[in-house]
Amino acid sequence: MIAPALLWTLVFFVVPFAAMVLMSLAHLEGREVVQGYALDNYLRIFTDPSLRKGIFVSLEITALVTVLSVLLAWPLAWIIASRVPPRWQRLVLLLAVLPFWTSYVVRSYSWALVLGEKGVVMNVLVGIGLLAEPVQIMATRAATVIGFTHFFVMLLTLTIYSNLIQLSPNYARAAEDLGAPKWKVIWLVILPLTLPGVMTGAFLTFVLCIGDYITPQILGGNNELTMPQLIMLQLGRRGDFPMASALSIVLMAIVTLAYLASARWLRMERV
Amino acid sequence: MRLLSWAYLVAAFTFILLPVVVLVVFSFQDSRLPVPPFEGPTLKWYAEILADRALMEALVNSLIVAFVSALVALVLGFLAASGLARVYLPGTAAMRALLIAPMTVSYLIIALGLLQMFNTLGVRPSLWVTGIGHVVINLPLCFAILYAAIGEHQKNALKAARDLGASEVQVLWFIAAPMLAPALGAAFFLAFTFSWDEFIIAFLLTRFDVTLPVEIWSMLRSGLSPATNAVGSLVFLVSVGIVLVLEFTLFRKKSK
C-alpha cells in the first residue's frame, strides 16, 4: 500500500535529484553536455564574481525579508489573538491572509502595479506632498523586499497566531498578579513562549524566499540577480544544465545549513 | 495602547490588502493603463479575456492539471498514510522522511530535475509532465495531512476491521475513507490550489499546452494592462472560493 507513493517519490524525485548531482559534475562543450567528474562548476560559482554575487544578493534579501516579516507579523498576530473579540478572530485572520491564496505571479504583478512610477503609492506620496516627484522603486531591491515581505507577513501571522492562541492565559495572569507592567508581560513572558512558532515561520520564510524566482524577476528586474534568477539564466541563455544543476545544489546546501542551524537552536531552546 | 493596537491593525490591513484591492479595482479601468486616475467602471476587459482563446485554453489546462494531480496525490497519500499508520515496520521513520522530503526542496529545483530527466529520456514537455511534477509537490502535503489525521482511535478501528475479516480494499473504502473524510477534503482542496497557482514547474515543463499562471506570465511581457488585472482578479476569485470551501468544511468539522 505504501509502495505506490514510495515508488513515485523514488522515480520522480530521488532519481532526478541524483541525475542532477551527476549533471553538476559535467560541463558544456559547445552545446553538448559532456559527462565528467570535476568540481569546476562549483569552483566557478565561488570565484566568478557575477555568480558569487548571486549568493550574497540572495542571502541579503532573504535575511532582510525574514527579519522584517517577523517584526511586522508578531504585533499583528498578537493584536488579532488578544485584542480582537474571539468571535471575530477567525474572520479577521481570514481577511489578513486573503492575498496569501493568490498565485505568486498575480501577487507580484499587483505589486508592480502599486509600486510603479504612475502607481497608487507614488500618486499618494506626491499628492500629499511627502515627495516632490516619483521615486523609482520598481526594478530595485526595495521592490523585491516589499513583495516578499507582503507574502511572508501573512505566512508568519498564521504560524504565530496559532502559537499564541494555544498559550494558556495563566502565564500572563500570573505575571500580572506579580506586578509586571503590560509591556514586560509581553516582552518577557509571551514573546519567549512564541519562539517555536516564530522559528518555524522564519525557517519556512527563509526556504521559500531564497528559492523563489518570480518575485525578484517581476519586481527586482535584472539589475542584480538572485540565485534562482541565475539558475534560470543558465537554462535560458545557452542551456547550461551542468551549471544550473551546480547552482541548484549550492542553493539546497544553503537551505540544509539553515535547517541544521535552526533545528539545533530550537532544541536548545526547549532544554 | 488600545488605540495603538487598532492603528497598527488598520495599517497592516492596508499593506496586506492594498495590492489585491488595486488589482481588482483597476480591472474595471476604462482606459489602456491600470494606474490612477480611475476611469470607469467598465467590463470590457473581462469581455476581452473571456473571448481570448489562448487564455481560456490555459484556464482549462490549469483546471485539468489541478484536478488530476490533486486526485493522484490524494490517492497515493491516502494509501501510504493508512499503510504506514497501521503497521510498524523497520524503516517506518525512514519511509516517512522520504515521503515528506520533496516539501523541503524549492519548486525550481524539482522542476529542473524533472526537466533534465525527461530530456534524457526524450520525453517532450507537456501538460502530463507538469502533472507529474505537481503530484511530486502535493504528495508530501496530502500524506502529511492524512497521516496526522490518523490517531489512536482510527488506528484501532482499522485494525479491528482487518481482524474481523475485512479485505484490504474493504478496510480502505468502508472504514478509512469515511473516517478521514474531512482530512481527505482538506488535503484535496489544498493540493488543488497549490497546483492551480503553481508557476515554475508548469513554466519549465510545458511547451504549447501551458497553464494559466504561465499564460499570465507571458502577458506580463507586454507591460501593465487592465486585461491582466481582469485575469488576475479571476484567478484570485477562484483561489479564494476554494479557501472559503475549505474554511467551511473545516468549520463544520469543528462544530460537530
XYZ file of C-alpha atoms in Angstrom:
527
model
C 0.000 0.000 0.000
C 2.893 2.282 0.738
C 4.669 1.142 -2.399
C 2.971 3.406 -4.984
C 3.778 6.595 -3.079
C 7.331 5.455 -2.378
C 7.803 4.478 -5.994
C 6.503 7.825 -7.199
C 8.844 9.719 -4.873
C 11.735 7.496 -5.882
C 11.222 7.789 -9.647
C 10.201 11.437 -9.886
C 12.132 12.947 -7.017
C 15.128 10.881 -5.917
C 16.247 9.777 -9.386
C 16.050 13.291 -10.922
C 17.942 14.608 -7.935
C 20.694 12.010 -8.300
C 20.856 12.828 -12.017
C 21.194 16.482 -11.083
C 24.178 15.745 -8.848
C 25.819 13.873 -11.750
C 24.938 16.689 -14.143
C 26.562 19.266 -11.864
C 29.877 17.463 -12.369
C 29.571 17.590 -16.168
C 30.428 20.509 -18.403
C 29.384 22.060 -21.684
C 31.377 21.772 -24.908
C 29.701 23.897 -27.491
C 26.084 22.938 -26.951
C 26.819 19.362 -25.919
C 26.831 18.199 -22.317
C 29.969 16.174 -21.632
C 29.794 13.986 -18.544
C 32.797 14.302 -16.295
C 33.651 14.150 -12.659
C 35.093 17.561 -11.970
C 34.200 20.220 -9.437
C 34.858 23.013 -11.945
C 31.288 24.294 -11.836
C 31.406 24.649 -8.066
C 34.772 26.373 -8.231
C 33.374 28.801 -10.754
C 30.368 29.607 -8.548
C 32.700 30.733 -5.794
C 35.234 32.524 -7.988
C 33.230 34.071 -10.830
C 32.161 37.483 -9.427
C 28.726 37.536 -11.094
C 27.824 34.083 -9.781
C 29.299 34.634 -6.348
C 27.403 37.894 -6.070
C 24.162 35.974 -6.604
C 24.713 34.035 -3.389
C 25.220 37.239 -1.430
C 22.275 39.027 -3.050
C 20.026 36.068 -2.241
C 21.258 35.794 1.332
C 20.962 39.537 1.984
C 17.445 39.773 0.578
C 16.321 36.627 2.390
C 17.792 37.720 5.736
C 16.236 41.182 5.474
C 12.848 39.780 4.447
C 12.854 37.204 7.253
C 13.662 39.786 9.943
C 11.214 42.380 8.583
C 8.422 39.829 8.285
C 8.851 38.594 11.857
C 8.925 42.170 13.197
C 5.749 43.126 11.318
C 3.836 39.875 11.786
C 4.314 39.397 15.514
C 2.368 42.509 16.624
C -0.322 41.753 14.047
C -0.764 38.175 15.289
C -0.752 39.371 18.889
C -3.368 42.046 18.239
C -5.630 39.559 16.465
C -5.196 36.977 19.237
C -5.646 39.310 22.209
C -7.430 42.491 21.102
C -9.979 41.286 18.572
C -13.094 39.718 20.165
C -12.879 35.894 19.886
C -15.920 35.517 17.661
C -14.396 37.872 15.078
C -10.895 36.406 15.208
C -11.341 33.769 12.515
C -12.831 36.301 10.121
C -10.142 38.907 10.788
C -7.438 36.271 10.367
C -9.009 35.039 7.140
C -9.017 38.610 5.817
C -5.452 39.204 6.986
C -4.160 36.314 4.907
C -6.562 36.558 1.969
C -3.938 37.566 -0.654
C -1.832 34.620 0.536
C -4.031 32.480 -1.688
C -3.493 34.377 -4.919
C -0.992 32.933 -7.306
C 2.587 34.097 -6.972
C 2.570 35.620 -10.426
C -0.590 37.625 -9.848
C 0.587 38.870 -6.452
C 3.901 40.088 -7.842
C 2.101 41.726 -10.761
C -0.183 43.562 -8.314
C 2.837 44.994 -6.539
C 4.329 46.085 -9.835
C 1.051 47.909 -10.379
C 1.112 49.580 -6.961
C 4.805 50.487 -6.852
C 5.225 51.700 -10.423
C 6.145 55.280 -11.249
C 2.495 56.071 -12.005
C 1.165 53.656 -9.395
C -1.037 54.307 -6.396
C 1.756 54.692 -3.835
C 3.647 57.361 -5.793
C 0.389 59.148 -6.560
C -0.481 59.362 -2.878
C 3.022 60.298 -1.714
C 3.364 63.053 -4.297
C -0.266 64.068 -3.803
C 0.093 64.740 -0.077
C 3.389 66.496 -0.681
C 5.647 63.956 1.002
C 7.640 63.595 -2.205
C 8.335 66.278 -4.785
C 8.382 63.769 -7.627
C 8.043 59.997 -8.024
C 10.977 57.877 -6.837
C 11.852 54.721 -8.670
C 11.086 51.631 -6.599
C 10.315 49.149 -9.354
C 13.277 47.182 -10.664
C 15.204 47.769 -7.436
C 15.907 45.568 -4.470
C 13.344 47.539 -2.436
C 10.519 46.298 -4.657
C 11.635 42.678 -4.253
C 11.833 43.086 -0.484
C 8.365 44.703 -0.301
C 6.800 41.984 -2.448
C 8.402 39.207 -0.413
C 7.643 40.821 2.953
C 3.993 41.151 1.977
C 3.737 37.411 1.388
C 5.712 36.277 4.411
C 3.997 38.638 6.874
C 0.848 36.679 6.075
C 2.563 33.314 6.494
C 4.155 34.321 9.796
C 0.936 35.857 11.099
C -0.660 32.439 10.629
C 2.076 30.473 12.417
C 2.493 32.992 15.264
C -1.270 33.367 15.768
C -1.760 29.623 16.052
C 1.059 29.574 18.603
C -0.422 32.474 20.595
C -3.929 31.055 20.983
C -2.517 27.777 22.267
C -0.816 29.561 25.181
C -2.603 29.302 28.476
C -3.742 32.772 29.650
C -2.486 31.792 33.124
C 1.114 32.704 32.272
C 0.187 36.293 31.528
C -2.192 36.431 34.519
C 0.471 35.161 36.902
C 2.963 37.738 35.675
C 0.370 40.497 36.019
C -0.583 39.393 39.525
C 3.044 39.553 40.485
C 3.074 43.174 39.402
C 4.683 43.133 35.969
C 3.608 46.003 33.720
C 1.887 45.070 30.459
C 4.926 45.602 28.218
C 7.056 43.431 30.480
C 4.455 40.651 30.360
C 4.610 40.712 26.558
C 8.360 41.062 26.278
C 9.464 38.619 28.999
C 6.627 36.085 29.112
C 4.550 35.894 25.939
C 7.268 36.613 23.379
C 9.638 33.855 24.563
C 6.749 31.376 24.644
C 6.042 32.033 20.947
C 9.624 31.437 19.836
C 8.891 27.929 18.474
C 6.169 29.373 16.220
C 8.407 32.262 15.220
C 11.277 29.929 14.400
C 9.095 27.588 12.339
C 7.686 30.531 10.402
C 11.099 32.131 9.977
C 12.560 28.889 8.654
C 9.699 28.482 6.165
C 10.204 32.095 5.114
C 13.893 31.502 4.567
C 13.349 28.371 2.486
C 10.579 29.761 0.289
C 12.175 33.183 -0.103
C 15.617 32.028 -1.160
C 14.184 29.569 -3.695
C 11.731 31.912 -5.385
C 12.253 33.087 -8.937
C 9.088 35.048 -9.667
C 9.163 37.873 -7.139
C 12.727 39.053 -7.848
C 12.199 38.585 -11.585
C 8.981 40.636 -11.787
C 9.724 43.254 -9.121
C 13.514 43.377 -8.867
C 14.272 43.251 -12.562
C 17.615 42.299 -13.997
C 19.898 44.747 -12.215
C 21.066 42.316 -9.586
C 20.282 38.637 -9.882
C 19.334 36.228 -7.121
C 20.330 32.556 -7.241
C 17.059 31.312 -8.776
C 17.355 34.022 -11.426
C 20.911 32.876 -12.162
C 19.705 29.279 -12.461
C 17.021 30.301 -14.952
C 19.567 32.411 -16.833
C 21.883 29.403 -17.256
C 18.971 27.387 -18.629
C 17.639 30.065 -20.914
C 20.732 31.624 -22.360
C 22.606 28.572 -23.572
C 21.106 25.516 -21.998
C 23.920 25.188 -19.498
C 22.329 22.384 -17.500
C 25.548 21.483 -15.643
C 25.932 24.996 -14.247
C 22.213 25.263 -13.427
C 22.482 21.959 -11.553
C 25.551 23.038 -9.601
C 23.841 26.294 -8.607
C 20.746 24.341 -7.519
C 22.831 22.090 -5.331
C 24.555 25.062 -3.718
C 21.081 26.531 -3.093
C 19.960 23.276 -1.485
C 23.101 23.167 0.628
C 22.329 26.652 1.951
C 18.786 25.593 2.859
C 20.102 22.460 4.585
C 22.579 24.538 6.586
C 19.770 26.892 7.612
C 17.716 23.890 8.712
C 20.556 22.442 10.775
C 21.213 25.813 12.378
C 17.596 26.477 13.330
C 16.921 22.881 14.410
C 19.814 22.963 16.846
C 18.742 26.361 18.094
C 15.206 25.160 18.677
C 16.291 22.109 20.616
C 18.493 24.243 22.859
C 15.512 26.461 23.472
C 13.448 23.541 24.721
C 16.099 22.289 27.155
C -2.099 51.015 23.908
C -5.572 50.102 22.719
C -5.611 52.938 20.182
C -2.128 51.986 19.018
C -3.292 48.398 18.503
C -6.169 49.426 16.276
C -3.982 51.845 14.333
C -1.489 49.044 13.738
C -4.250 46.689 12.663
C -5.542 49.217 10.121
C -2.029 49.923 8.818
C -1.259 46.207 8.498
C -4.515 45.542 6.675
C -3.807 48.407 4.296
C -0.413 46.923 3.473
C -1.793 43.402 3.085
C -4.914 44.169 1.090
C -3.644 47.123 -0.962
C -2.260 45.167 -3.937
C -5.340 42.960 -4.216
C -7.729 45.911 -3.994
C -5.754 47.822 -6.615
C -5.680 44.718 -8.814
C -9.443 44.252 -8.690
C -10.394 47.946 -8.901
C -8.268 48.631 -11.961
C -9.601 45.568 -13.745
C -12.652 47.822 -14.286
C -10.485 50.648 -15.656
C -11.854 52.317 -18.774
C -8.534 53.287 -20.327
C -5.423 51.490 -21.532
C -3.381 51.696 -18.332
C -4.338 50.237 -14.944
C -2.995 53.206 -12.951
C -4.691 56.242 -11.350
C -6.820 58.184 -12.093
C -9.569 55.597 -12.110
C -11.970 55.858 -15.033
C -14.898 53.629 -15.498
C -16.160 51.226 -14.414
C -16.252 49.022 -17.485
C -16.481 45.285 -18.022
C -14.807 45.382 -21.421
C -11.550 43.787 -20.214
C -13.458 40.844 -18.809
C -15.248 40.504 -22.139
C -11.871 40.663 -23.871
C -10.219 37.955 -21.793
C -13.244 35.676 -21.966
C -13.009 35.901 -25.756
C -9.262 35.163 -25.695
C -8.863 31.578 -26.959
C -5.304 31.061 -25.693
C -6.223 32.294 -22.252
C -9.320 30.122 -21.996
C -7.351 27.069 -23.127
C -4.772 27.813 -20.448
C -7.575 28.095 -17.906
C -8.974 24.702 -18.877
C -5.456 23.210 -18.801
C -4.951 24.591 -15.305
C -8.220 23.111 -14.088
C -7.408 19.716 -15.622
C -3.892 19.518 -14.238
C -5.011 20.762 -10.805
C -7.866 18.246 -10.609
C -5.934 15.216 -11.862
C -2.717 15.892 -9.956
C -4.597 16.624 -6.722
C -6.552 13.386 -7.119
C -3.463 11.263 -7.822
C -1.573 12.852 -4.924
C -4.576 12.272 -2.665
C -4.920 8.582 -3.557
C -1.184 7.901 -3.216
C -1.010 9.873 0.017
C -4.095 8.128 1.411
C -2.739 4.649 0.661
C 0.652 5.475 2.138
C -0.746 7.149 5.252
C -3.191 4.360 6.105
C -0.490 1.795 5.383
C 2.223 3.441 7.442
C -0.049 4.297 10.354
C -1.282 0.737 10.816
C 1.771 -1.468 10.732
C 5.114 -0.927 12.373
C 7.843 -1.954 10.023
C 11.522 -1.410 10.455
C 12.272 1.708 8.481
C 8.884 3.341 9.041
C 10.609 6.551 10.067
C 12.856 6.457 7.011
C 9.906 5.920 4.670
C 8.040 8.792 6.295
C 11.061 11.036 5.879
C 11.409 10.073 2.217
C 7.757 10.841 1.516
C 7.986 14.247 3.200
C 11.366 15.155 1.681
C 10.140 16.925 -1.506
C 8.456 19.523 0.714
C 11.823 20.937 1.729
C 13.107 21.391 -1.807
C 12.465 24.520 -3.859
C 9.961 24.007 -6.711
C 12.558 25.344 -9.126
C 14.950 22.534 -8.246
C 12.238 19.862 -8.528
C 11.301 21.286 -11.924
C 14.918 21.364 -13.099
C 15.483 17.763 -12.047
C 12.381 16.543 -13.876
C 13.241 18.607 -16.949
C 16.689 17.031 -17.151
C 15.382 13.529 -16.601
C 12.660 13.823 -19.242
C 15.128 15.463 -21.647
C 17.441 12.488 -21.269
C 14.572 10.067 -21.805
C 13.442 12.022 -24.855
C 10.052 12.886 -23.337
C 8.802 16.248 -24.550
C 7.491 18.863 -22.106
C 3.701 18.722 -21.836
C 0.775 19.119 -19.510
C 1.222 15.478 -18.444
C 4.792 16.060 -17.384
C 3.678 19.134 -15.448
C 1.036 16.989 -13.758
C 3.744 14.560 -12.655
C 5.671 17.462 -11.151
C 2.579 18.707 -9.344
C 1.990 15.269 -7.832
C 5.598 15.344 -6.574
C 4.974 18.603 -4.686
C 1.473 17.683 -3.484
C 2.070 14.094 -2.390
C 4.032 15.104 0.759
C 1.293 17.582 1.615
C -1.532 15.032 1.270
C 0.469 12.374 3.067
C 1.316 14.673 5.986
C -2.268 15.895 6.421
C -3.736 12.374 6.306
C -1.022 10.820 8.440
C -1.604 13.467 11.110
C -5.361 12.802 10.981
C -4.961 9.124 11.870
C -4.966 8.970 15.667
C -5.132 6.034 18.092
C -8.885 5.704 17.670
C -8.619 5.464 13.892
C -5.746 3.005 14.102
C -7.760 0.696 16.366
C -10.767 0.829 14.064
C -8.603 -0.091 11.083
C -7.013 -2.981 12.972
C -10.395 -4.199 14.252
C -11.852 -4.230 10.741
C -8.888 -6.250 9.499
C -9.176 -8.717 12.407
C -12.883 -9.166 11.693
C -12.039 -10.361 8.210
C -12.463 -7.282 6.031
C -10.298 -7.303 2.935
C -7.659 -4.643 2.381
C -9.888 -2.822 -0.093
C -12.914 -3.008 2.234
C -10.904 -1.546 5.102
C -9.835 1.378 2.967
C -13.183 2.018 1.335
C -15.614 1.422 4.203
C -13.525 2.322 7.252
C -10.562 4.540 6.477
C -12.073 6.788 3.812
C -15.298 7.745 5.688
C -13.370 8.236 8.932
C -10.865 10.539 7.255
C -13.382 12.370 5.060
C -12.705 15.896 6.414
C -8.937 15.431 6.147
C -9.319 13.970 2.653
C -11.346 17.013 1.614
C -8.853 19.453 3.106
C -5.899 17.682 1.500
C -7.586 17.582 -1.905
C -8.529 21.269 -1.912
C -5.110 22.381 -0.671
C -3.391 20.275 -3.320
C -5.782 21.682 -5.914
C -4.958 25.314 -5.020
C -1.224 24.646 -4.936
C -1.325 23.120 -8.396
C -3.714 25.776 -9.716
C -1.350 28.563 -8.612
C 1.940 26.855 -9.377
C 4.160 28.612 -11.888
C 7.761 27.477 -12.174
C 7.165 23.748 -12.708
C 4.495 24.471 -15.309
C 6.758 27.069 -16.934
C 9.669 24.665 -17.374
C 7.678 21.523 -18.131
C 5.071 22.696 -20.652
C 5.624 23.917 -24.168
C 2.356 24.552 -26.010
C -0.340 23.401 -23.598
C 0.562 25.982 -20.938
C -1.327 26.588 -17.689
C -2.923 29.857 -16.619
C -0.052 31.216 -14.469
C 2.334 30.664 -17.398
C -0.053 32.407 -19.783
C -0.348 35.341 -17.360
C 3.439 35.434 -17.174
C 3.658 35.859 -20.929
C 1.004 38.603 -20.763
C 3.276 40.492 -18.357
C 5.914 40.911 -21.037
C 3.723 43.403 -22.854
C 3.613 45.589 -19.742
C 0.778 46.656 -17.465
C -2.722 46.221 -18.821
C -6.232 46.155 -17.318
C -6.723 42.842 -19.137
C -4.016 41.293 -16.932
C -5.804 42.783 -13.929
C -9.003 41.097 -15.042
C -7.355 37.661 -15.366
C -5.577 38.161 -12.049
C -8.876 39.044 -10.366
C -10.497 35.901 -11.764
C -7.623 33.705 -10.561
C -7.848 35.346 -7.160
C -11.594 34.727 -7.057
C -11.165 31.013 -7.776
C -8.470 30.618 -5.103
C -10.498 32.498 -2.508
C -13.559 30.413 -3.412
C -11.598 27.228 -2.740
C -10.294 28.605 0.547
C -13.816 29.508 1.625
C -14.990 25.978 0.811
C -12.080 24.676 2.864
C -12.835 27.024 5.749
C -16.469 25.954 5.612
C -15.680 22.237 5.695
C -13.114 22.650 8.490
C -15.565 24.804 10.379
C -18.240 22.124 10.036
C -15.848 19.537 11.385
C -15.158 21.734 14.386
C -18.764 22.324 15.316
C -19.561 18.617 15.361
